[in-house]
């Protein structure tokens, strides 16, 4: 299964991605801003999703439609 970012580029474990939209994090009052660099993503086996950690939130799941490769 290949996981692709918003531009159609294939994502791999350990890639760095940049957010293309401000995202509110469910369950918290945090908003992760557009342009935030997220390093060392992990593929979780579900199409259209990657797992990552940010400074604000650990164990975050991002939809690939909101990220692009850095």
XYZ file of C-alpha atoms in Angstrom:
70
model
C 0.000 0.000 0.000
C 1.412 3.385 -0.912
C 0.512 6.475 1.086
C 0.631 9.783 -0.773
C 0.676 13.427 0.339
C -1.559 16.203 -0.997
C 0.667 16.613 -4.080
C 0.721 12.893 -4.909
C 4.250 12.222 -3.637
C 4.732 8.862 -1.949
C 5.416 8.962 1.812
C 7.753 6.604 3.685
C 8.443 5.936 7.378
C 10.785 8.613 8.733
C 9.878 11.301 6.173
C 9.401 14.925 7.164
C 6.219 16.702 6.122
C 4.843 20.245 6.284
C 1.228 21.100 7.089
C -0.664 22.941 4.339
C -3.566 24.058 6.561
C -4.112 25.127 10.197
C -5.470 22.086 12.015
C -7.358 21.966 15.311
C -6.465 18.922 17.397
C -9.498 17.025 18.677
C -9.622 16.666 22.445
C -7.316 19.625 23.080
C -7.364 23.385 22.684
C -4.277 23.224 20.431
C -4.136 24.399 16.821
C -1.169 23.334 14.731
C -0.335 26.103 12.273
C 0.125 25.853 8.520
C 3.804 25.500 7.624
C 4.660 23.465 10.741
C 7.409 20.941 9.997
C 6.660 17.456 11.321
C 9.664 15.117 11.349
C 9.882 11.332 11.445
C 6.339 10.327 10.463
C 5.192 6.712 10.788
C 2.887 4.871 8.421
C 0.116 3.196 10.437
C -1.292 0.813 7.828
C -4.417 2.893 7.212
C -4.733 4.573 3.846
C -4.725 8.357 4.031
C -3.276 8.603 7.573
C 0.164 8.948 9.168
C 1.187 9.062 12.825
C 3.604 11.624 14.234
C 4.632 13.658 17.262
C 4.775 17.448 17.416
C 6.000 19.820 20.115
C 2.391 20.388 21.196
C 0.903 16.887 20.810
C 2.327 13.352 21.021
C 0.666 10.448 19.213
C -1.001 12.638 16.603
C -2.691 11.093 13.537
C -2.706 13.332 10.463
C -4.718 12.915 7.283
C -2.354 12.937 4.308
C -4.579 15.406 2.415
C -3.273 18.132 4.791
C 0.474 17.463 4.425
C 3.168 17.766 1.762
C 6.700 16.396 1.766
C 9.260 18.793 3.201
